[in-house]
Amino acid sequence: MKVIIAEKPDQGAKLAAPYQSVKKTGYIEIKKTAQFPKGAYITWAVGHLCELVPPEVYDPKWKTWKLDTLPILPSKFQHQISKGKGKQFQVIKKLVQQSNVTEIIMAGDAGREGELIVRLIIDQCNVQKPLKRLWLSSLTRKAVEEGFRSLKTEEQTRPLYFEALSRSCADWLVGMNASRVYTLLLQKKGVSDVFSTGRVQTPTLALIVKREQEIEDFKPEPFWEVTATFIVEGKEFKGVWHKDGDKRIKTAELANKIAMFCKGKQATIVDVKKEEKRFKPPFLYTLSSLQTVSNQRYRYSPKKTLDIAQKLYVKGFISYPRTDSPYVTKGEAFTFPTILETLSTKPEYASYFPLPVSTLIGNPRFVNDQKVTDHYAIIPTEQVPDLEKLTKEEKNIYDLVVRSLLAAHEEDALVDTTKVETLVDNRATFQSKGKVVKQLGWRKIIQTNKREKDQELPALEVGNNGQVKHIETKESVTQPPKRYTEGQLINVMKTAGKQVTDQELEKVLMESQGLGTEATRAGIITILKDRGYMTVTKNIVYPTEKGRLLIEALGASLLTSAEMTAKWEQRLREIGKGEASPAIFMDQTKKLVTHILDEASRQSLSWDFSKFDTSSMQKKPKRGKRRSASVGKCPGCGGSILDKGTFYGCSQYQSHQCKFTISKVILGKKIRQKDVKKLLKDGKTEMIEGFIKDEKTFNAALVWNKEQNKITFLV
């Protein structure tokens, strides 16, 4: 008899589906089959069924938060059954301890976390029985049956357990010690909130705060451009003045002089360059790239995308989503014609068939056995669903995955680009860019969201003559860096904050590096939101005052170093490959903890938080819901104005239907709490710099206009 331990109940049901079985409480009994001659039991965890014990279990002195009890460094880590999950654990324990059970099959998700979850359960059951590992990249009936026929030995996947365990214990050590030391030291400075820190979450927060600081420090500068409309050989087109490639003119006076000089003058074509650009189909999806695109297209948060993809995986419609590889194996590529044949019968995709590329075998852009590690790219399985039975959200994510596979079987997109240089009166040079789409190729399946700025130019040749028909100047202003969207934040984490070009990004996103893993990045972003360090407004990420204060306190600490954390992730991956020692890694982690504690004590001597509003940073009450601190009196009804996360709103919204609100971002400028307090108290803020409207910046004070019952600008 064998016991199969899955990670979740629905996953257990999928593993039992190909066989005759009976549902019991907490497990499924598989009847005798050719594959299981003596039958089998399929049971499951409920997510993380085991957890690390709290500090006080190791030593009672660690229960109370005190500086003199740090560092917290257990000699050996212990686990316990998570609260509320004891009943299911007892089901598993009873099954695996049965005398007729001779083998345990670990069937958690085929990745690091799945390995950790199931092995910890077996360890807590205190059994020593032969182990095998079920490793699946999809949950179709065919994949399940094949998976049980080709089980891995437990030795093959044991390094992944060491990787996940090392990551879990290291995160516990860093988080437990750093959170306590910074919370306690900040309390001495009168900041009484609880400050959670982490090996991955803190450098991620530092990147968000750094971008916000870059925006605040940015000094907008006006510039002008001169655009001419030409008539050459009876053909009309536009060009922009430039000097050595620079189109920006620093003064209005110079721009007007150029325009006046060129008005009505002769124009001659002095250079024409034509080039055919070839755009290959996008890579198949990794989890990061799927999260990025779904956020861009549907504004789904990274966690929401992962949750939806996980549902589609468990239903058997797509392959395992927590993958960092954009490639598939030859074996998978051989199944594509069958999958595509089924997809061709769906009205949503029928118009794209027949596809010009019949097979991806031999195409290294998509098929590369050597570059598939734990899992291949996210692809639709041969189990194609009735799309009308999917939820709208499931349909959207499934559609993205399907279209990536269809696009991979399409031709390249071909675009002819033309660059024309026009000389006016032998002195002023104008540049025109144009394009003609020669072949849509894969772009008829996946429409890009990039704005096409280039005009369609007429046929022009060097030596053609004409004149300037019209000329105009346009004033613009330099723009600050943009805040991240949630989807972009996933990429920022993956590149460990490195600034990369679009061309480099494609390559970097295929490499295993950065902050966190494919499976954990969405969770880190959720933690930053839940702990009050960042907010998301209209898909744009903003650090909170609390988040900014923490990063200010940390300064140049190793805790904020994205590069160092990325190196740690690389070391953890080496442990997962059996190439590095978990013991050495944990020793290094303990040394880091000691360094962090010493560093925090030194930093605290020079802390100055006078520029921060710390009134809202208070400890959460032990019971009940946390109350928001009032920032002032409502000018509408006299109630209290509270911090609601993404805006400030009246406490009497429900009782008196008072709808007074103040957005935290007005015309691209973040409004600080101190400004809101002054507005509510005095009816007017100090002068605020950096509002942006119609690409122009201006400075203004915010004023409460009683007559109009709204906030206005005083320039």
C-alpha atoms as one frame of an Amber mdcrd trajectory, in Angstrom:
protein
   0.000   0.000   0.000   1.216   3.503  -0.833   0.331   6.911   0.614   0.384
   9.862  -1.779   0.627  13.288  -0.101  -0.560  16.193  -2.258  -0.284  19.876
  -1.375  -3.957  20.820  -1.520  -7.349  19.016  -1.593  -8.196  19.969  -5.191
  -4.779  18.763  -6.309  -5.407  15.461  -4.513  -8.705  15.085  -6.352  -6.942
  15.610  -9.699  -4.360  12.938  -8.861  -7.157  10.474  -8.058  -9.247  11.308
 -11.135  -7.757   8.685 -13.528  -8.489   5.843 -11.103 -11.500   4.208  -9.470
 -11.637   5.647  -5.970 -13.712   6.355  -2.877 -13.760   9.738  -1.096 -13.155
   9.568   2.653 -12.692  12.233   5.347  -9.357  13.909   4.639  -8.218  11.425
   1.990  -9.220   9.404  -1.089  -8.806   5.639  -1.331  -7.733   4.368  -4.757
  -8.926   0.850  -5.565  -6.520  -1.800  -6.831  -5.310  -1.026 -10.358  -2.483
  -2.097 -12.620  -0.584   0.996 -11.492  -1.410   0.449  -7.809  -1.762  -3.348
  -7.399  -2.438  -3.017  -3.661  -4.362   0.231  -3.939  -3.283   3.600  -2.498
  -4.344   6.461  -0.268  -4.235  10.038  -1.568  -4.237  12.662   1.178  -3.160
  16.289   1.280  -1.773  19.181   3.214  -3.711  22.426   3.480  -0.964  24.708
   2.199   1.818  25.145   4.757   0.675  22.611   7.337   3.908  23.022   9.347
   5.580  26.227  10.524   8.676  27.313  12.420   8.079  27.535  16.160   8.071
  31.017  17.781  11.229  32.279  19.539   9.958  31.608  23.068   9.850  27.859
  22.407  13.662  27.928  22.160  14.106  30.270  25.123  11.398  31.987  27.263
  13.429  35.230  27.369  12.785  35.669  23.622   9.031  36.093  24.095   9.383
  39.734  25.161  10.818  42.248  22.710  13.969  43.598  24.381  17.255  44.807
  22.933  19.335  42.976  25.520  17.911  39.577  24.481  19.066  39.922  20.860
  20.271  38.197  18.762  17.772  35.346  18.446  19.899  32.497  17.074  18.489
  28.985  17.693  21.093  26.234  17.531  18.633  23.986  15.678  15.368  24.977
  14.037  12.109  23.302  15.060   8.714  23.086  13.392   5.187  22.666  14.672
   1.751  22.036  13.177   0.136  25.301  12.084  -2.820  26.509  14.132  -6.134
  25.117  12.926  -4.556  22.390  10.783  -4.099  19.678  13.408  -7.092  17.619
  12.234  -5.715  17.124   8.713  -2.252  16.393  10.090  -3.684  13.584  12.217
  -5.330  12.100   9.098  -1.971  12.069   7.292  -0.085  10.741  10.323  -2.530
   7.871  10.829  -2.262   6.850   7.158   1.544   6.909   6.877   1.994   5.035
  10.157  -0.174   2.105   9.063   1.853  -1.104   9.003   0.626  -2.054   5.512
   1.976   1.236   4.054   5.356   0.493   2.509   6.015   3.648   0.471   5.201
   7.362   0.598   4.902   9.370  -2.618   5.524  13.104  -2.202   3.114  14.843
  -4.566   3.229  18.514  -3.618   3.582  21.152  -6.333   6.664  20.334  -8.358
   8.887  23.064  -6.918  10.809  24.192  -3.851   7.799  25.025  -1.687   5.947
  21.843  -2.572   9.041  19.888  -1.611   9.301  21.687   1.749   5.613  21.363
   2.646   5.427  17.592   2.200   8.829  16.696   3.652   8.130  18.695   6.817
   4.864  16.789   7.284   6.648  13.452   6.915   9.272  14.617   9.395   6.581
  15.620  11.927   4.938  12.197  11.487   8.223  10.632  12.622   8.160   7.807
  10.062  11.064   6.217   8.233   9.641   4.689   5.080  10.853   4.672   1.453
  10.051   7.934  -0.369   9.390   8.670  -4.038   8.615  11.988  -5.744   5.809
  12.704  -8.212   6.927  15.534 -10.502   4.263  17.031 -12.772   4.091  20.078
 -14.989   0.388  19.636 -15.720  -2.544  17.876 -14.063  -4.284  16.328 -17.074
  -5.242  12.645 -16.761  -2.535  11.693 -19.240   0.137  13.682 -17.353  -0.928
  12.191 -13.993  -0.781   8.602 -15.271   2.594   9.187 -16.912   3.881  10.893
 -13.758   3.087   7.888 -11.556   4.824   5.638 -14.087   8.026   7.712 -13.933
   8.458   8.682 -10.275  11.685  10.358  -9.198  13.767   9.079  -6.312  13.694
  11.251  -3.207  17.448  11.839  -3.585  16.853  13.597  -6.905  14.727  16.346
  -5.353  16.226  16.472  -1.852  18.425  19.526  -2.683  15.252  21.530  -3.396
  14.109  20.757   0.141  17.409  22.053   1.524  17.035  25.195  -0.597  13.488
  25.894   0.583  14.342  25.091   4.206  17.426  27.330   4.096  15.375  30.157
   2.588  12.650  29.747   5.219  15.064  29.641   8.175  17.214  32.501   6.843
  14.155  34.686   6.324  12.984  33.862   9.859  16.363  34.790  11.355  16.713
  38.064   9.481  13.081  39.076   9.888  12.840  38.187  13.575  16.025  39.998
  14.591  15.888  43.005  12.254  12.193  43.674  12.929  12.782  43.696  16.671
  15.909  45.823  16.689  14.509  48.533  14.393  11.096  48.566  16.093  12.690
  48.930  19.553  15.228  51.567  18.467  12.542  53.565  16.638  10.361  53.453
  19.749  13.168  55.224  21.593  12.817  57.996  18.994   9.079  58.263  19.661
   7.938  56.178  16.666   5.820  53.511  18.306   4.623  51.450  15.334   5.815
  47.902  14.647   8.325  47.765  11.786   8.543  44.471   9.958  11.685  43.903
   7.910  12.712  41.055   5.652  15.524  39.734   3.517  13.523  40.325   0.305
  10.720  42.721   1.249  13.033  45.444   2.579  15.288  45.823  -0.505  12.124
  45.775  -2.627  10.673  48.601  -0.535  13.992  50.451  -0.849  13.648  50.389
  -4.653  10.141  51.868  -4.410  11.268  54.610  -2.014  14.315  55.357  -4.156
  12.101  55.933  -7.205   9.831  58.236  -5.185  12.854  60.222  -4.027  14.076
  60.528  -7.620  10.682  61.953  -8.570  10.706  64.454  -5.702  14.279  65.530
  -6.439  13.567  65.948 -10.149  13.702  69.538 -11.390  11.524  69.991 -14.488
  13.136  71.989 -17.267  11.264  73.536 -20.202  12.370  72.886 -23.758  11.056
  73.625 -27.231  10.843  71.720 -30.500  10.464  73.107 -34.007   8.346  71.065
 -36.420   8.140  71.824 -40.135   5.631  70.650 -42.719   7.322  70.202 -46.111
   6.052  70.014 -49.671   8.666  68.176 -51.750   7.933  67.060 -55.302   4.244
  67.542 -54.492   4.462  65.235 -51.444   3.689  66.448 -47.940   5.418  65.232
 -44.743   6.701  66.528 -41.412  10.135  66.781 -39.819  11.628  67.947 -36.520
  14.644  70.260 -36.314  17.738  68.769 -34.707  21.407  69.421 -34.166  23.624
  66.355 -33.919  20.560  64.306 -33.023  19.371  66.609 -30.234  15.863  67.921
 -30.939  15.442  69.887 -27.725  15.977  73.654 -27.789  16.633  75.297 -24.438
  15.054  78.713 -25.024  11.883  79.975 -26.682  13.911  82.763 -28.262  16.167
  80.348 -30.156  13.217  78.160 -31.187  11.395  81.194 -32.605  14.536  82.309
 -34.443  14.868  78.888 -36.095  11.188  78.925 -37.055  11.396  82.439 -38.504
  14.543  81.549 -40.437  12.956  78.451 -42.001   9.555  79.944 -42.821   8.831
  79.548 -46.564  12.447  78.582 -47.350  13.685  76.006 -49.856  14.048  72.442
 -48.575  16.263  69.689 -50.000  16.362  65.975 -49.200  19.987  65.255 -48.263
  19.741  61.713 -46.868  17.312  58.781 -47.021  17.960  55.603 -45.052  15.699
  52.570 -45.358  15.859  49.483 -43.210  13.731  46.390 -42.796  13.155  45.542
 -39.137  12.220  42.018 -38.147  10.379  41.376 -34.882  10.299  37.792 -33.685
   7.311  36.376 -31.766   7.464  36.917 -27.979   8.894  34.173 -25.806   6.485
  31.766 -24.166   5.389  32.893 -20.727   7.227  32.556 -17.435   5.251  33.520
 -14.344   6.951  36.952 -14.235   6.199  37.776 -17.849   2.599  36.557 -17.488
   2.154  38.731 -14.383   3.646  41.724 -16.188   1.402  41.424 -19.251  -1.795
  40.710 -17.288  -1.105  43.734 -15.091  -0.504  45.896 -18.146  -3.591  44.649
 -19.969  -6.096  43.901 -17.206  -4.507  45.620 -14.180  -4.483  42.343 -12.293
  -2.100  42.382  -9.343   0.750  39.846  -9.518  -0.901  37.799  -6.757  -4.236
  37.785  -8.566  -2.579  36.567 -11.764  -0.806  33.778  -9.874  -4.028  32.751
  -8.133  -5.928  32.591 -11.426  -3.118  30.703 -13.162  -2.990  28.232 -10.263
  -6.733  27.564 -10.660  -6.290  26.934 -14.388  -3.382  24.588 -13.610  -5.354
  22.596 -11.032  -8.227  22.290 -13.512  -5.726  20.849 -15.994  -5.987  23.636
 -18.596  -2.462  25.105 -18.413   0.932  23.836 -17.308   2.557  24.549 -13.935
   2.589  28.365 -13.527   5.475  28.893 -11.061   8.125  28.570 -13.740  11.073
  30.763 -14.631  11.799  29.135 -17.995  10.413  30.462 -21.313  11.408  27.242
 -23.096   9.819  23.841 -23.602  11.364  20.434 -24.211  11.158  18.579 -27.507
   8.723  16.191 -25.869   6.300  19.025 -25.144   6.802  20.564 -28.579   5.663
  17.279 -30.144   2.272  17.711 -28.433   1.649  21.192 -29.861  -0.007  20.099
 -33.149  -2.632  18.164 -31.176  -3.268  21.110 -28.833  -3.479  23.549 -31.754
  -5.881  21.298 -33.646  -8.298  21.425 -30.706  -7.847  25.205 -30.309  -8.638
  25.661 -34.022 -12.197  24.457 -33.342 -12.799  27.301 -30.906 -14.538  30.355
 -32.439 -12.194  32.677 -30.531  -9.130  31.326 -32.371 -10.429  29.717 -35.591
  -9.603  32.772 -37.741  -5.860  32.381 -37.056  -5.724  28.943 -38.642  -4.033
  27.466 -40.555  -0.868  28.707 -38.867   2.157  29.204 -41.148   4.587  27.333
 -38.876   3.660  23.675 -38.473   6.195  22.765 -35.767   8.564  24.431 -33.298
  10.963  21.478 -33.280  14.377  22.851 -34.172  13.490  26.427 -33.181  15.847
  27.283 -30.254  13.843  30.417 -29.403  11.148  28.160 -27.957  12.504  24.607
 -27.737  15.638  23.983 -25.687  15.888  20.939 -23.421  19.068  22.228 -21.767
  17.418  25.465 -20.622  14.368  23.809 -19.056  15.172  23.341 -15.372  12.381
  22.363 -12.968   9.558  23.300 -15.334   8.971  24.416 -18.889   7.134  27.558
 -20.016   3.456  28.157 -19.258   1.483  26.606 -22.120  -2.074  25.380 -22.681
  -2.489  21.634 -22.220  -4.289  19.195 -24.520  -7.249  19.499 -22.120  -8.815
  22.539 -23.820 -11.754  23.951 -21.821 -15.122  25.244 -22.908 -14.195  28.922
 -22.694 -17.770  29.936 -21.892 -17.581  27.940 -18.655 -14.523  29.824 -17.420
 -14.900  32.938 -15.298 -14.046  36.209 -17.041 -10.731  36.386 -15.182  -9.829
  32.766 -15.954 -10.713  33.333 -19.593  -8.460  36.404 -19.782  -5.408  34.596
 -18.381  -6.073  31.464 -20.435  -6.377  33.635 -23.544  -2.957  35.196 -22.899
  -1.378  31.747 -22.592  -3.093  30.442 -25.730  -2.139  33.465 -27.812   1.518
  33.121 -26.821   1.511  29.585 -28.242  -0.342  30.652 -31.409   2.069  33.567
 -31.925   5.049  31.224 -31.612   3.702  29.385 -34.702   3.369  32.630 -36.687
   5.795  34.455 -38.957   7.970  37.363 -37.855   6.488  40.862 -38.026   8.249
  42.906 -40.738   8.381  46.701 -40.759  10.134  48.960 -43.247  11.546  52.009
 -41.482  12.674  55.173 -43.234  14.720  58.055 -41.866  14.849  61.229 -43.968
  17.119  64.248 -43.443  15.847  67.517 -44.929  18.088  70.597 -45.174  16.428
  74.033 -45.157  18.290  76.848 -46.880  21.545  74.887 -46.489  21.588  75.550
 -42.746  18.785  73.975 -40.687  18.436  70.186 -40.598  15.146  68.389 -39.959
  14.610  64.681 -39.355  11.568  62.658 -40.390  10.862  59.088 -39.368   8.361
  56.818 -41.028   7.368  53.195 -41.248   5.381  50.811 -43.375   4.174  47.468
 -41.998   5.117  44.860 -44.601   3.954  41.808 -42.679   1.849  41.699 -39.506
   2.928  38.168 -38.679   2.396  37.312 -35.007   1.101  40.824 -34.302  -2.285
  39.893 -35.695  -2.568  37.508 -32.718  -0.936  39.648 -30.017  -1.523  43.365
 -30.420   1.210  45.493 -28.868   0.274  48.435 -26.661   3.097  50.680 -27.803
   2.020  53.953 -29.378   3.159  54.259 -32.947   4.494  57.804 -33.313   6.073
  57.486 -36.746   4.199  58.801 -39.769   3.864  56.964 -43.056   6.367  58.786
 -45.285   5.986  59.220 -49.038   8.634  57.921 -51.434  11.508  60.427 -51.309
  14.992  60.494 -52.849  18.183  62.405 -52.160  18.220  65.633 -54.193  14.434
  66.115 -54.202  13.600  69.802 -53.713  10.617  71.605 -52.222   9.827  74.161
 -49.586   8.632  74.685 -46.040   4.836  74.879 -46.140   4.292  75.490 -42.447
   6.416  75.677 -39.303   5.550  75.746 -35.620   7.213  75.635 -32.201   6.018
  73.523 -29.301   6.885  74.011 -25.647   7.285  70.920 -23.465   8.863  70.081
 -20.139  11.208  67.298 -19.086   9.410  64.556 -17.192  10.453  62.875 -13.933
  10.957  59.110 -13.786   7.648  57.265 -13.654   6.437  55.366 -10.637   6.201
  51.627 -11.032   3.052  49.718 -11.789   2.640  46.437  -9.917   3.574  44.566
 -13.084   6.707  46.647 -13.572   7.624  46.073  -9.928   7.828  42.329 -10.664
  10.419  43.093 -13.364  12.277  45.507 -11.078  12.545  42.719  -8.499  13.696
  40.263 -11.142  16.466  42.600 -12.319  17.382  43.505  -8.710  16.797  47.163
  -9.506  19.235  47.298 -12.401  18.374  49.828 -15.067  18.075  47.920 -18.328
  16.938  48.817 -21.826  13.952  47.132 -23.470  16.360  45.051 -25.539  18.292
  43.936 -22.453  15.134  43.281 -20.442  14.064  40.402 -22.653  17.369  38.644
 -21.973  17.503  39.472 -18.257  13.971  38.260 -17.614  14.964  34.799 -18.853
  17.756  34.496 -16.322  17.312  33.324 -12.745  18.384  36.318 -10.739  17.005
  39.178  -8.699  14.911  39.505  -5.548  12.850  36.471  -4.579  11.662  33.705
  -6.883   8.909  33.373  -9.471   6.704  31.893  -6.752   7.429  34.445  -3.997
   7.532  37.885  -5.670   3.767  38.359  -5.756   3.622  37.474  -2.055   6.325
  40.011  -1.202   4.366  42.788  -2.931   1.244  41.738  -1.017   3.188  41.825
   2.281   4.398  45.378   1.562   0.802  46.462   1.010  -0.604  44.597   4.018
   2.050  45.998   6.367   1.402  49.574   5.330   4.660  50.233   3.467   3.150
  50.871   0.029  -0.192  51.601  -1.554  -1.487  51.054  -5.069  -3.663  53.721
  -6.683  -4.913  53.107 -10.220  -2.241  50.430 -10.606   0.554  52.860  -9.608
   2.787  52.006  -6.631   3.435  54.633  -3.938   5.497  54.256  -0.749   3.732
  55.323   2.438   5.173  57.649   5.049   5.874  54.585   7.173   7.735  52.893
   4.325   9.824  55.986   3.648  10.705  56.383   7.320  11.875  52.767   7.582
  14.160  53.112   4.559  15.469  56.423   5.958  16.269  54.646   9.223  17.990
  51.774   7.443  20.152  54.095   5.352  22.888  52.163   3.553  22.205  48.977
   5.529  22.826  45.628   3.868  19.119  45.013   4.436  18.281  47.506   1.687
  20.827  46.161  -0.795  19.058  44.628  -3.787  22.387  43.456  -5.170  23.321
  41.590  -1.983  19.892  39.936  -1.751  20.120  38.893  -5.405  23.465  37.238
  -4.662  21.848  35.413  -1.770  19.104  34.166  -4.072  21.780  32.861  -6.407
  23.423  31.000  -3.509  20.063  29.491  -2.545  19.579  28.286  -6.105  23.005
  26.680  -5.943  21.850  24.819  -2.825  18.818  23.664  -4.815  21.150  22.263
  -7.460  23.325  20.530  -4.870  26.217  22.899  -5.627  26.398  24.759  -2.286
  26.248  23.864   1.412  23.109  24.730   3.423  25.161  24.700   6.648  27.641
  27.283   5.337  24.760  29.446   4.079  23.083  29.414   7.510  26.382  30.291
   9.224  26.682  33.279   6.888  23.100  34.268   7.717  23.851  34.253  11.451
  26.873  36.487  10.849  24.661  38.835   8.826  22.163  39.014  11.700  24.928
  40.065  14.117  26.104  42.681  11.601  22.554  44.048  11.193  22.122  44.453
  14.951  25.423  46.309  15.338  24.660  48.426  12.288  21.215  49.408  13.608
  22.648  50.553  16.936  25.215  52.767  15.192  22.641  54.216  12.802  20.192
  55.100  15.572  22.668  57.594  17.045  22.224  59.926  14.060  18.534  59.430
  13.266  16.505  62.566  12.606  12.872  62.094  11.593  11.777  65.715  11.875
  10.707  65.772   8.211   8.340  62.831   8.720   4.821  62.906  10.111   4.948
  60.067  12.650   1.549  60.704  14.269  -0.093  57.958  12.212   2.588  55.417
  13.118   1.178  53.855  16.238   1.110  50.318  17.511  -1.894  48.283  16.469
  -4.294  47.716  19.352  -4.213  44.188  20.752  -7.874  43.606  19.988 -10.195
  44.802  17.298  -9.497  46.749  14.178  -6.737  49.331  14.009  -8.059  52.872
  14.183  -6.739  55.487  11.817  -5.401  58.640  13.467  -7.214  61.875  12.657
  -5.282  64.371  10.536  -7.750  67.212  11.031 -11.321  68.444  11.102 -13.583
  67.942   8.095 -14.451  71.363   6.558 -17.681  69.872   5.246 -19.347  68.408
   8.329 -16.938  68.847  11.223 -16.068  65.161  11.464 -12.532  63.752  11.538
 -10.453  63.334   8.391  -8.729  59.932   8.451  -5.954  58.332   6.423  -7.777
  55.758   4.263  -4.679  54.385   2.549  -4.932  55.864  -0.955  -6.811  59.018
   0.098  -7.933  61.054   3.126 -11.638  60.782   3.893 -14.250  61.828   6.439
 -15.033  59.552   9.404 -18.741  60.396   8.988 -19.028  59.009   5.467 -21.464
  56.304   6.534 -23.298  58.052   9.373 -23.756  61.442   7.646 -22.933  60.534
   4.015 -20.133  63.102   4.078 -18.177  62.602   0.854 -15.267  64.940   1.571
 -12.001  63.394   0.338  -8.468  64.513  -0.515  -6.512  62.386  -2.948  -2.935
  61.523  -1.989  -1.845  62.315  -5.558  -2.994  65.488  -7.334  -1.793  66.219
 -10.895   1.116  63.820 -10.537   2.261  65.293  -7.192   2.136  63.275  -3.981
   0.404  65.250  -1.232   2.099  64.722   2.113   0.187  64.389   5.376   1.679
  67.615   6.742   0.157  69.480   3.749  -3.267  67.949   4.437  -3.061  68.915
   8.104  -2.217  72.529   7.253  -4.992  72.691   4.650  -7.566  71.458   7.176
  -6.287  73.747   9.925  -5.581  76.980   8.024  -7.576  76.444   4.815  -4.399
  76.671   2.755  -1.123  74.765   2.314   2.372  76.099   1.805   3.524  76.437
  -1.822   3.882  72.937  -3.314   6.266  72.433  -6.232   5.885  70.103  -9.181
   2.230  69.848 -10.256   2.036  68.720 -13.896  -0.734  69.595 -16.354  -0.595
  69.336 -20.146   3.108  68.453 -19.901   3.789  71.716 -18.081   4.797  72.009
 -14.435   3.644  74.674 -12.028   3.851  75.477  -8.326   0.758  76.225  -6.283
  -0.801  76.152  -2.832  -3.933  74.082  -2.240  -6.841  76.145  -0.923 -10.193
  75.063   0.517 -12.854  77.100  -1.301 -15.887  77.245   0.997 -18.218  78.747
  -1.596 -17.489  76.107  -4.228 -17.081  73.396  -1.568 -13.889  72.073  -3.169
 -10.100  72.343  -3.173  -8.605  74.817  -5.666  -5.115  75.939  -6.700  -3.530
  79.247  -5.736  -0.617  79.823  -8.126
